[in-house]
Each structure stands twice: as structure tokens, then as C-alpha cells.
Amino acid sequence: DFFNVVATSISTDHSFFAYAVDTKGSEFYTLRIVDTTTGEELPERVENTAGSFEWAIDSQTLVYVRRDEETQRSKWVYRHTIGTREDDVLLYTEKDDAFFVGVGRTSDDRYLMINTHDHTTSETWLMDATTPQENNLQVVEPRQKDVEYHVDSHPQGLYILTNRDGAVDFKLMMTAHDKLAADNWVEVLPYEAGSLLEDFSLFKDWLVVRHMRNALPEYFVINLNTQETYLISQPEEAYTLRPGTNAEFDTNTFRFVYASPSTPARVYDYDMTTQQRVLVKEQEIPSGHNPDDYTVKRVFARGHDGTPIPLTVLYHNDTPLDGSAPLLLYGYGSYGLSMSAAFNDSLFSLVDRGIIYVVAHIRGGMEMGYSWYTAAKQNLKKNTFKDFISAAEYLVDNNYTRAGNIAIRGGSAGGMLMGAVVNMRPELFKCVVAQVPFVDVLNTMSDASLPLTPPEWNEWGNPIEDPAAYDTIAAYAPYENVVAQPYPHILATGGLTDPRVTYWEPAKWVAKLRAAKTNDALIVLRINMDAGHGGAAGRFERLKEVALMYAFLLLVFDMAEAG
């Protein structure tokens, strides 16, 4: 009933195809290998992996991450050789329960990488990808608290993206292959406050860097031979960008994917020499779609402390902007994750009915730089909730909708946001969709035996050891702050095998809401008995979950059609 392939990779010589699959939703993945010559799956299977693996150059060796069955945490890195089953070699053990582990390979195929990190600290180990049997691990720079770095390799040297030495929004540095330590790093691109340097892609003659500036992504291209730099311009007011598959190192083509709330995903091959782009694929909408029928806006709400809060707005051109339209407001605001102005084809079922859709880029993400994240974590977490409320108030004040006619939606930590704001300002909202909502924050953060609790203390605080953190969480935790008052209509969902937000969190929250509400609000709970944090697997099962959510929204907006 549940089937999720989290990662796939083909060996260097194309003789083997490996994939990691989860059949329960528990996020324990089985690594399987197919012989591409025969099409047959090899008898060896590796159980209890974290779904992260990488081929060495010899096409006979896989390096992978294994999870601890008891704690459910990624902990060990092993080497597997094709044709063997029981004698995998342990390469690395992560001793810090707060750290996650993953593996990768550099763009020039020189190194295999072991990447370890929590939410604010990271460390990378390298091994020669051509001699994986030699166990020649070397650390780039030993971990230091609150220092992050991410590396890739080029024949010229190692490129390092880091926040070292106070570079809050990150800078790009470089060092020789035989001088890995941070004392040898030389600056390539300086830190620029408010312009978050998020990522980079290396090619033989080119460097492509991704900035997040004013809640919009930007790609800059640098010629490594001439140092000429230019921006890849984009046509719309609000949009999203992501890299496509860039498998070739020696190429002048950079593939990226562009989309906006009204424009389906478009895959472009960009010639870095001529600065021309070619459209190679566009997302097909079988029912038909004309982007010109819709308006996309980027507007700014004024936060409770005067901070401008970016909002991305999507509506049909025929929708009146006189305050009468229903509105769906989405938010997240945690872990420094930036919410993109992306295309979602299923949304048009609502937008074509006259519902305005808005994404609130609230603090807790990194849409406006790293400080956007730190301004809403731990003891400042309430800024996330207040920003979301300010967004709702702006939309009312500017006649997009009216108070009490707003639906809100969020999942996981965004579900915590939902629970917090309906406790604070229930009269603003018509209804709530809370998907796998992290609503039992205080109890979860007080249980160190749960898989994700130690890594999460950096985000929320440690209420076990820090009385101030306890008081802060207790003041906003959705479950603890349910009171006797009228509540909006609520649809809460969960997954039985969810290792991140355990199913009892939405269950106990709904039970308390039903007991406390002083009105006739419809409060519905659905636990998927065959899935985990990501919801149902499979195209049609996922569509059923979307249909349930939309049916709920249309019902409470009194827009459902008879029959």
C-alpha cells in the first residue's frame, strides 16, 4: 500500500542501477541493485538504510548510510561491494545524536563525501572515489559549533560555501586539494548582508551560484577563466528556480527549472557562453492552462514590529478584489526553509472557483537572508506566528478578503504554526488544514528518546535542561494553549508510521479542541494507516488526499456543489 523510492543512481559504467525504497512510510529504506544487462535484481539487499548512497568510480562499490533501528537516527556509513552480502565495511560512525549523516560525490568525480550536520553546524569527510577500498578518509575542517560549510571539488581546488568568521549570509571560498584546513581557505565571493548565498554548481569552465534576495532566487554565472559574471534574468514578479539534472562536468550548458504560481514548470538549457536559453520541456496540464488568465503579485505586509513580510498572491483575473473573495493562506516558517513561489497544478481547482491563494514568506525561513531565520527561532519563535497573523490582517485591510473568510494551511512545523495562530486569533480564520501537525511541541521536546528530539533542540530549545526554553515553548505550544473559545473548522491529518510527527500529536490535539470549543466548528481527524510523514504514496492515492482537503475547504466555504 505504501511504496516510495527516495533515491536512484546508476553506476559510472552504467552496469548497475541502485535505488532505495520504503514500503511502510517509516523512512527506513532498503537498498536494492539491478543488473542493467540482464534486468534482474541482485540477491543482495541492504536493510535499514537512511536512503543516502553513492557509487564509487569502479562501479563495484557503494557507500551508504545506515540507520539505528532503535533510535531511528542516521548513524553509520558503510561500504558495500557488489557480489557480497554480509561483510560490508564500516567507514564512519556519528557519535552525536543531534547530527544527520549523508553521502555524495563531487562534481569532478574526485571524492566521495560524508556530510554530517545538525541545524547550525556541519562537517565533511572526503575519500578518494577511485580507491574506495583504501578507507582513506580525511576531514576538511573539524566541526565547530554554529559554523557550517559545504564543499565541491574542481581541478583548481576545493570550493567551500561557509558562514565562517561571521559571514551570516554565507560566502564562497577555495583551497588547494592538499591544504584542506580552514586556515588555507581563500575568499572567492564575499559575504553580502541580506543576500543569502544558498548553493553553487561547478563545471569545468563555469561556476553557477544561487542567491536568495528579497524572497526571490537568482542565478549568477561566473566564467572561471575570465571571471566575467552575469545574472540569468527572469520574466515575472514572483517565481521559483531550481537546478535541473546537470550530470556533465565538461559542458557549457546549465540546465535549470523555472516556474511561477501561474506558469507551469519549464526546463531550460542555458548556454553559458552565448547567454541564450532553450526551452526543452514544459509541464503538461492535460485539462489545459493559460497563464495569462491569472495574476501573480508580490506584496509586503507590515509585521507587528514594522518588519515587511513578503507575500506571493495568485488569483484568477475574474476574481473580485473587493473583500468578498474567500482566501487560502499558506505558511511554514521554521528550520530556515524558504517557501518558493512555485506552480501547483491542483491549486487551480480552487483558484478557478474564485479562491485567492497566498504564500506568506514569514520569519523562520530564509527568504530574506539567514537573519530572517534566526529572528524566529527558540526564544523568538513567536515572530513566526505574529508574521502570519500580520499577513492575514494585511489581506483583509487591502480588500483581498475579509476576516473570518480565510482558510489557512500548513504541514509539520507549519502545522504547529496553524495550531498556534488559531489559539491566538481564531476569529480571523474560517478553517484550518493542519497536515501532520507538530502540535505537541512541549512533550515531544521533553522526550529525548524520540528520534528527532535531540536534533530539534537547536531549533526550539531544550525544555529538559533550560527553564527559559520550557517557558517559551509552553507559552505557544498548540496543545497546551487550547482554551474554551470558538474555533475555526479544522481538518487534521497524520500518518501511523510517521517517525517525525507521531500520530498521537494530531489525535490528542483534536480531542482537546473538541472538548474545549464553544461553537459548532467541524473538527475532523484522519490518520492514514498505511503511510508516514509524507502522506500517501502513489499518484492516485496522493490525489485522493488533495481531494479530501479541497472538499473540506469547499464545504466550509459553502462552495460545494450539490451531489
XYZ file of C-alpha atoms in Angstrom:
563
model
C 0.000 0.000 0.000
C 2.937 2.316 0.521
C 5.888 2.495 -1.903
C 8.369 5.361 -2.034
C 11.644 5.390 -3.964
C 13.684 8.124 -2.303
C 16.869 7.943 -4.392
C 18.221 6.318 -7.545
C 21.679 6.190 -9.065
C 23.377 4.429 -11.960
C 26.964 3.225 -11.690
C 29.731 5.017 -13.569
C 29.890 2.378 -16.312
C 26.066 2.032 -16.410
C 26.207 -1.657 -15.490
C 24.223 -1.359 -12.256
C 21.223 0.671 -11.137
C 20.691 1.202 -7.404
C 17.625 2.533 -5.635
C 16.394 2.959 -2.060
C 12.784 2.123 -1.273
C 10.499 2.479 1.748
C 7.383 0.273 1.860
C 5.957 1.449 5.208
C 6.380 5.219 5.415
C 8.769 4.797 8.344
C 11.739 6.284 6.425
C 13.792 3.117 6.779
C 14.936 2.343 3.239
C 16.044 -0.900 1.629
C 18.900 -0.503 -0.845
C 18.388 -2.656 -3.953
C 20.610 -3.129 -7.009
C 19.620 -4.090 -10.558
C 21.973 -5.551 -13.188
C 21.189 -3.382 -16.224
C 22.476 -6.024 -18.657
C 20.001 -8.698 -17.538
C 17.358 -6.509 -15.916
C 17.484 -8.794 -12.885
C 17.709 -7.556 -9.317
C 20.777 -8.788 -7.421
C 20.130 -11.042 -4.418
C 21.940 -8.724 -2.015
C 19.767 -6.169 -0.261
C 20.815 -3.704 2.392
C 18.155 -3.055 5.025
C 17.656 -0.132 7.414
C 19.441 2.498 5.362
C 18.749 6.234 5.523
C 18.193 6.364 1.757
C 21.515 8.128 1.109
C 24.093 6.286 -1.030
C 26.699 6.898 -3.738
C 28.711 4.877 -6.260
C 32.496 4.890 -6.364
C 34.194 5.236 -9.753
C 34.864 1.491 -10.024
C 31.109 0.734 -10.404
C 31.573 -2.113 -7.912
C 31.414 -0.152 -4.679
C 28.515 1.626 -2.979
C 28.898 3.838 0.065
C 25.668 4.196 2.059
C 24.223 5.448 5.349
C 22.618 3.031 7.792
C 20.050 3.956 10.436
C 19.984 2.815 14.051
C 16.858 0.655 14.368
C 16.282 1.662 17.990
C 16.754 5.436 17.766
C 15.841 5.740 14.042
C 18.784 8.110 13.537
C 21.271 8.053 10.648
C 24.486 6.983 12.322
C 26.861 4.788 10.288
C 28.460 4.907 6.837
C 29.299 1.547 5.266
C 30.988 0.350 2.092
C 29.249 -2.372 0.071
C 30.930 -4.341 -2.721
C 28.822 -5.888 -5.486
C 28.509 -9.645 -5.059
C 28.826 -9.657 -1.269
C 26.060 -9.672 1.321
C 27.284 -9.852 4.911
C 30.741 -8.254 5.011
C 30.047 -4.559 4.425
C 32.820 -2.411 5.903
C 32.129 0.306 8.466
C 33.741 3.584 7.354
C 32.324 6.159 9.745
C 30.301 6.377 12.964
C 28.468 9.547 14.009
C 28.592 9.831 17.796
C 26.445 12.956 18.198
C 22.719 12.097 18.345
C 21.884 15.595 17.108
C 23.696 15.106 13.801
C 22.345 13.787 10.493
C 24.578 11.891 8.058
C 24.539 11.754 4.244
C 26.911 10.788 1.439
C 27.623 12.236 -2.001
C 30.190 12.572 -4.811
C 31.884 15.742 -6.011
C 31.143 17.236 -9.438
C 34.589 16.314 -10.810
C 34.243 12.694 -9.504
C 37.404 13.100 -7.442
C 35.938 12.440 -4.000
C 33.208 10.592 -2.183
C 31.874 12.774 0.636
C 30.453 12.018 4.062
C 28.440 15.045 5.182
C 27.343 15.392 8.794
C 25.340 18.243 10.275
C 22.754 19.452 12.719
C 20.733 22.611 12.059
C 23.649 25.042 12.560
C 26.887 23.039 12.442
C 28.411 20.818 9.752
C 31.463 18.718 8.937
C 32.625 16.960 5.750
C 34.932 13.978 5.281
C 36.476 13.113 1.901
C 37.717 9.841 0.451
C 39.250 9.122 -2.946
C 36.424 7.981 -5.228
C 38.850 5.959 -7.362
C 40.254 3.886 -4.472
C 37.267 3.241 -2.175
C 38.855 0.105 -0.704
C 41.606 2.071 0.990
C 39.414 3.782 3.632
C 41.410 6.986 3.207
C 39.010 9.377 4.964
C 40.201 12.897 5.690
C 38.237 15.691 7.322
C 38.059 19.038 5.528
C 37.726 21.054 8.739
C 36.716 19.655 12.162
C 33.267 20.760 13.282
C 32.890 23.965 15.234
C 29.618 24.954 16.858
C 27.465 27.204 14.644
C 29.899 27.001 11.715
C 28.514 25.464 8.522
C 30.363 24.590 5.349
C 29.532 22.671 2.169
C 32.142 21.595 -0.376
C 32.568 20.582 -4.001
C 35.667 19.794 -5.995
C 37.244 21.204 -9.162
C 40.661 20.528 -10.712
C 41.629 24.008 -9.488
C 40.842 23.103 -5.889
C 38.107 22.640 -3.340
C 35.264 25.205 -3.290
C 33.651 25.835 0.109
C 30.359 27.596 0.895
C 30.503 28.717 4.532
C 29.286 31.122 7.209
C 32.676 31.067 8.927
C 34.013 34.251 10.555
C 30.637 35.944 10.835
C 29.545 35.546 7.206
C 25.909 35.247 8.275
C 24.542 35.005 4.725
C 27.473 32.819 3.628
C 30.466 33.380 1.374
C 32.311 31.201 -1.140
C 35.921 30.204 -0.524
C 38.522 27.961 -2.138
C 41.578 25.951 -1.158
C 44.114 23.556 -2.682
C 43.400 19.822 -2.581
C 46.403 19.245 -0.327
C 45.541 22.121 2.043
C 42.038 21.387 3.269
C 42.107 23.109 6.667
C 40.202 26.384 7.060
C 43.384 28.389 7.685
C 44.168 27.909 3.984
C 40.784 28.994 2.599
C 40.817 31.990 0.248
C 37.739 34.112 -0.440
C 36.142 33.821 -3.896
C 32.799 35.560 -3.309
C 32.400 37.782 -0.230
C 29.573 37.769 2.257
C 26.816 40.253 1.403
C 24.338 41.013 4.188
C 20.745 40.255 3.224
C 21.726 38.311 0.097
C 21.800 34.659 1.082
C 24.336 32.634 -0.904
C 22.428 29.351 -0.910
C 24.194 26.970 -3.267
C 26.619 26.613 -6.169
C 27.180 24.318 -9.152
C 30.633 23.605 -10.554
C 31.565 22.906 -14.159
C 34.964 22.665 -15.867
C 34.912 26.311 -17.023
C 31.969 27.712 -15.092
C 30.644 28.404 -11.634
C 26.899 28.987 -11.097
C 25.852 30.442 -7.738
C 22.353 30.759 -6.338
C 21.402 33.760 -4.201
C 18.162 34.359 -2.334
C 17.471 38.083 -2.358
C 14.191 39.809 -1.409
C 12.482 36.402 -1.185
C 13.397 35.546 -4.802
C 16.103 33.170 -6.090
C 18.740 34.376 -8.556
C 21.362 32.533 -10.611
C 24.711 34.191 -11.307
C 27.155 32.668 -13.802
C 30.917 33.135 -13.429
C 33.435 32.265 -16.145
C 36.291 30.599 -14.256
C 38.774 31.575 -16.955
C 37.898 35.275 -17.348
C 35.988 35.900 -14.066
C 33.208 37.559 -16.085
C 29.957 37.452 -14.077
C 26.351 37.945 -15.123
C 22.801 37.356 -13.877
C 20.328 34.996 -15.566
C 17.308 37.332 -15.702
C 13.751 36.077 -15.120
C 10.481 37.488 -16.506
C 7.942 37.507 -13.652
C 7.303 39.325 -10.403
C 7.364 36.167 -8.282
C 8.808 32.822 -9.340
C 10.951 29.874 -8.290
C 14.146 28.368 -9.700
C 15.913 25.082 -9.143
C 18.771 23.311 -10.908
C 17.882 20.586 -13.351
C 19.970 17.468 -13.868
C 23.488 18.673 -14.633
C 25.366 15.395 -14.975
C 28.137 16.628 -17.283
C 31.138 18.405 -15.790
C 32.790 19.439 -19.066
C 29.947 21.426 -20.641
C 28.856 24.981 -21.422
C 25.199 24.177 -20.685
C 23.483 24.776 -17.360
C 20.053 23.218 -17.043
C 17.550 24.849 -14.696
C 13.829 24.707 -13.997
C 11.695 27.850 -13.859
C 8.119 28.137 -12.603
C 5.778 30.687 -11.064
C 2.382 30.360 -9.379
C 0.756 30.859 -12.810
C 3.444 29.349 -15.070
C 3.967 25.561 -15.221
C 7.482 24.241 -14.719
C 9.732 24.949 -17.695
C 13.077 23.209 -18.143
C 15.697 25.358 -19.868
C 19.128 24.555 -21.254
C 21.120 27.727 -20.764
C 24.238 28.272 -22.892
C 26.673 29.961 -20.541
C 28.800 31.144 -23.469
C 26.080 32.860 -25.531
C 23.757 33.604 -22.563
C 20.828 32.141 -24.513
C 18.246 29.742 -23.121
C 16.374 26.992 -24.951
C 13.097 25.571 -23.645
C 13.463 21.776 -23.697
C 10.436 20.680 -21.698
C 7.296 22.196 -20.189
C 4.981 20.678 -17.624
C 1.862 19.489 -19.413
C -1.543 20.347 -17.953
C -3.897 17.821 -19.609
C -7.016 19.851 -18.852
C -5.473 22.958 -20.430
C -3.979 26.022 -18.800
C -3.386 29.621 -19.872
C -1.027 31.553 -17.549
C -2.449 34.830 -18.886
C -5.769 34.073 -17.155
C -4.145 34.666 -13.759
C -2.433 37.434 -11.842
C 0.639 36.884 -9.687
C 1.740 39.631 -7.292
C 4.496 40.141 -4.760
C 3.267 42.394 -1.951
C 4.524 43.161 1.565
C 2.567 43.097 4.806
C 3.704 45.162 7.768
C 4.698 42.967 10.713
C 3.845 43.653 14.344
C 7.287 45.236 14.791
C 7.264 47.086 11.445
C 9.167 44.394 9.519
C 7.986 43.986 5.881
C 6.663 40.436 5.315
C 6.746 39.226 1.665
C 3.551 37.635 0.311
C 3.063 35.886 -3.030
C -0.514 36.269 -4.291
C -2.254 34.256 -7.036
C -5.799 34.795 -8.301
C -7.906 34.434 -11.423
C -8.320 37.662 -13.370
C -12.099 37.444 -12.905
C -11.891 37.280 -9.102
C -13.156 40.492 -7.477
C -10.767 42.317 -5.148
C -13.487 43.936 -3.049
C -13.098 41.838 0.096
C -15.734 39.293 -0.914
C -13.428 36.513 -2.139
C -12.524 33.535 0.026
C -8.779 33.117 0.507
C -6.342 30.284 1.272
C -3.198 31.366 3.128
C -0.214 29.007 3.351
C 2.741 29.248 5.733
C 5.644 27.315 7.257
C 8.370 29.453 8.872
C 10.822 27.014 10.505
C 14.265 25.428 10.073
C 15.354 28.189 7.702
C 13.374 26.586 4.871
C 12.352 29.148 2.260
C 8.910 28.721 0.714
C 9.037 29.102 -3.053
C 6.616 30.871 -5.385
C 6.052 27.619 -7.261
C 3.435 26.200 -9.616
C 0.889 23.757 -8.204
C -1.476 22.424 -10.842
C -4.044 21.119 -8.354
C -4.476 24.603 -6.828
C -6.372 25.809 -9.872
C -9.329 23.699 -8.813
C -9.693 26.311 -6.063
C -8.385 29.398 -7.872
C -10.764 28.887 -10.817
C -13.623 28.888 -8.312
C -12.620 32.362 -7.127
C -10.438 31.477 -4.140
C -7.320 33.650 -3.795
C -4.158 31.758 -2.890
C -1.345 33.391 -0.882
C 2.020 32.170 0.382
C 3.299 34.067 3.432
C 7.122 34.161 3.461
C 7.293 34.611 7.223
C 10.284 34.721 9.525
C 11.711 31.349 10.430
C 12.554 30.682 6.779
C 15.470 32.302 4.971
C 13.668 34.175 2.204
C 15.241 37.450 3.316
C 18.602 36.064 4.455
C 19.890 33.991 7.364
C 18.813 36.611 9.898
C 15.225 36.000 8.714
C 15.652 32.542 10.232
C 17.354 33.495 13.490
C 14.739 36.204 14.107
C 12.124 33.471 14.657
C 13.681 30.504 16.417
C 13.991 29.409 20.036
C 13.019 32.326 22.308
C 11.955 34.428 19.273
C 9.652 31.762 17.811
C 6.515 33.825 18.302
C 7.635 36.126 15.478
C 6.666 33.331 13.075
C 3.104 33.287 14.364
C 2.802 37.064 14.578
C 4.078 37.448 10.999
C 1.421 35.032 9.761
C -1.295 36.960 11.595
C 0.070 40.216 10.148
C -0.178 38.660 6.680
C -3.830 37.787 7.267
C -4.568 41.283 8.561
C -2.884 42.861 5.511
C -5.023 40.772 3.155
C -8.157 41.911 4.984
C -7.105 45.564 5.123
C -6.342 45.578 1.389
C -9.646 44.030 0.315
C -8.374 40.681 -0.865
C -10.788 39.069 1.606
C -12.446 39.690 4.959
C -11.835 38.426 8.479
C -13.473 35.071 9.041
C -13.266 34.172 5.350
C -9.663 32.943 5.361
C -8.639 29.293 5.157
C -5.124 28.522 6.370
C -2.907 25.545 5.646
C 0.406 24.227 6.940
C 2.139 20.912 7.472
C 4.578 19.501 10.036
C 6.216 22.576 11.642
C 3.731 24.543 9.519
C 1.040 22.577 11.330
C 2.436 23.911 14.592
C 2.000 27.369 13.075
C -1.645 26.527 12.361
C -2.245 25.418 15.935
C -0.556 28.480 17.409
C -2.374 31.115 15.340
C -5.849 29.626 15.866
C -5.257 29.802 19.594
C -4.123 33.424 19.265
C -6.600 34.829 16.709
C -9.351 32.299 15.909
C -11.774 34.964 14.659
C -9.544 35.726 11.657
C -9.932 32.289 10.138
C -12.748 30.312 8.577
C -10.997 26.956 8.590
C -7.667 25.209 9.018
C -5.933 22.352 7.217
C -3.174 21.026 9.506
C -1.223 18.228 7.838
C 0.894 16.017 10.145
C 0.910 18.983 12.555
C 3.702 19.301 15.117
C 1.309 20.458 17.822
C 2.632 18.620 20.892
C 5.899 20.540 20.951
C 6.492 20.693 24.690
C 6.004 16.991 25.368
C 7.937 15.918 22.268
C 10.911 18.156 23.059
C 10.889 16.776 26.602
C 11.317 13.167 25.428
C 14.957 12.583 24.444
C 14.206 9.016 23.336
C 12.225 10.147 20.291
C 14.208 10.019 17.007
C 14.251 13.722 16.207
C 14.209 15.303 19.665
C 17.966 15.876 20.245
C 18.489 17.347 16.738
C 15.494 19.633 17.296
C 16.699 21.283 20.483
C 18.739 23.749 18.457
C 15.554 24.859 16.689
C 13.140 25.089 19.630
C 15.303 24.963 22.747
C 15.820 22.165 25.278
C 12.998 22.261 27.849
C 14.596 19.404 29.827
C 17.660 21.422 30.836
C 16.678 25.046 30.170
C 13.792 26.519 32.233
C 13.592 29.542 29.906
C 13.161 27.254 26.894
C 10.454 25.360 28.754
C 8.562 28.574 29.486
C 8.942 29.835 25.908
C 7.611 26.620 24.356
C 4.836 26.304 26.925
C 3.655 29.808 26.028
C 2.960 28.929 22.369
C 2.695 25.121 22.112
C -0.646 24.475 20.369
C -1.790 21.604 22.581
C -1.078 23.328 25.903
C -2.759 26.559 24.795
C -6.108 25.242 23.633
C -8.742 27.170 25.602
C -12.513 27.434 25.767
C -13.332 29.687 22.814
C -14.895 29.493 19.336
C -12.532 27.749 16.912
C -12.456 27.646 13.103
C -13.343 24.442 11.279
C -10.292 22.131 11.346
C -9.074 19.190 9.273
C -6.063 17.484 10.889
C -4.184 14.595 9.312
C -1.488 12.187 10.456
C 0.351 9.012 9.469
C 0.543 5.869 11.572
C 4.215 5.187 10.762
C 5.360 8.817 10.842
C 8.743 8.983 12.670
C 8.803 12.799 12.685
C 5.375 13.834 13.951
C 3.956 10.823 15.733
C 0.288 10.110 15.039
C -0.795 10.805 18.622
C 0.079 14.511 18.266
C -2.838 15.415 15.935
C -5.036 12.837 17.706
C -4.687 14.342 21.180
C -4.853 17.915 19.785
C -8.166 17.189 18.052
C -9.557 15.546 21.187
C -8.711 18.624 23.268
C -10.122 21.004 20.646
C -13.401 19.119 20.505
C -13.715 19.293 24.279
C -12.803 22.982 24.518
C -14.561 24.642 21.560
C -17.572 26.767 22.440
C -19.110 26.738 18.954
C -20.240 24.116 16.451
C -16.960 24.049 14.472
C -16.387 20.921 12.407
C -13.168 19.309 13.667
C -12.103 16.298 11.619
C -9.191 13.895 12.148
C -7.845 11.499 9.520
C -4.939 9.148 10.251
C -3.509 7.340 7.235
C -2.935 3.788 8.458
C -0.580 2.951 5.563
C 1.726 5.983 5.431
C 4.116 8.212 7.331
C 5.136 11.874 7.317
C 4.877 12.380 3.558
C 1.330 11.092 3.260
C 0.091 8.504 0.802
C 2.347 7.032 -1.870
C 1.338 6.735 -5.489
C -0.115 9.264 -7.875
C -3.785 8.462 -7.335
C -3.622 7.980 -3.563
C -1.997 11.398 -3.255
C -4.739 12.917 -5.387
C -7.316 11.430 -3.024
C -5.664 13.274 -0.138
C -5.756 16.536 -2.110
C -9.402 15.877 -2.983
C -10.242 15.350 0.692
C -8.585 18.666 1.615
C -10.310 20.569 -1.182
C -13.693 19.001 -0.415
C -13.294 20.141 3.178
C -12.415 23.697 2.089
C -15.310 23.932 -0.349
C -17.701 22.521 2.240
C -16.863 25.082 4.914
C -16.763 27.918 2.361
C -20.245 26.756 1.302
C -18.968 26.374 -2.260
C -19.509 22.628 -2.605
C -21.758 21.612 -5.470
C -24.841 19.569 -4.698
C -24.317 15.858 -5.340
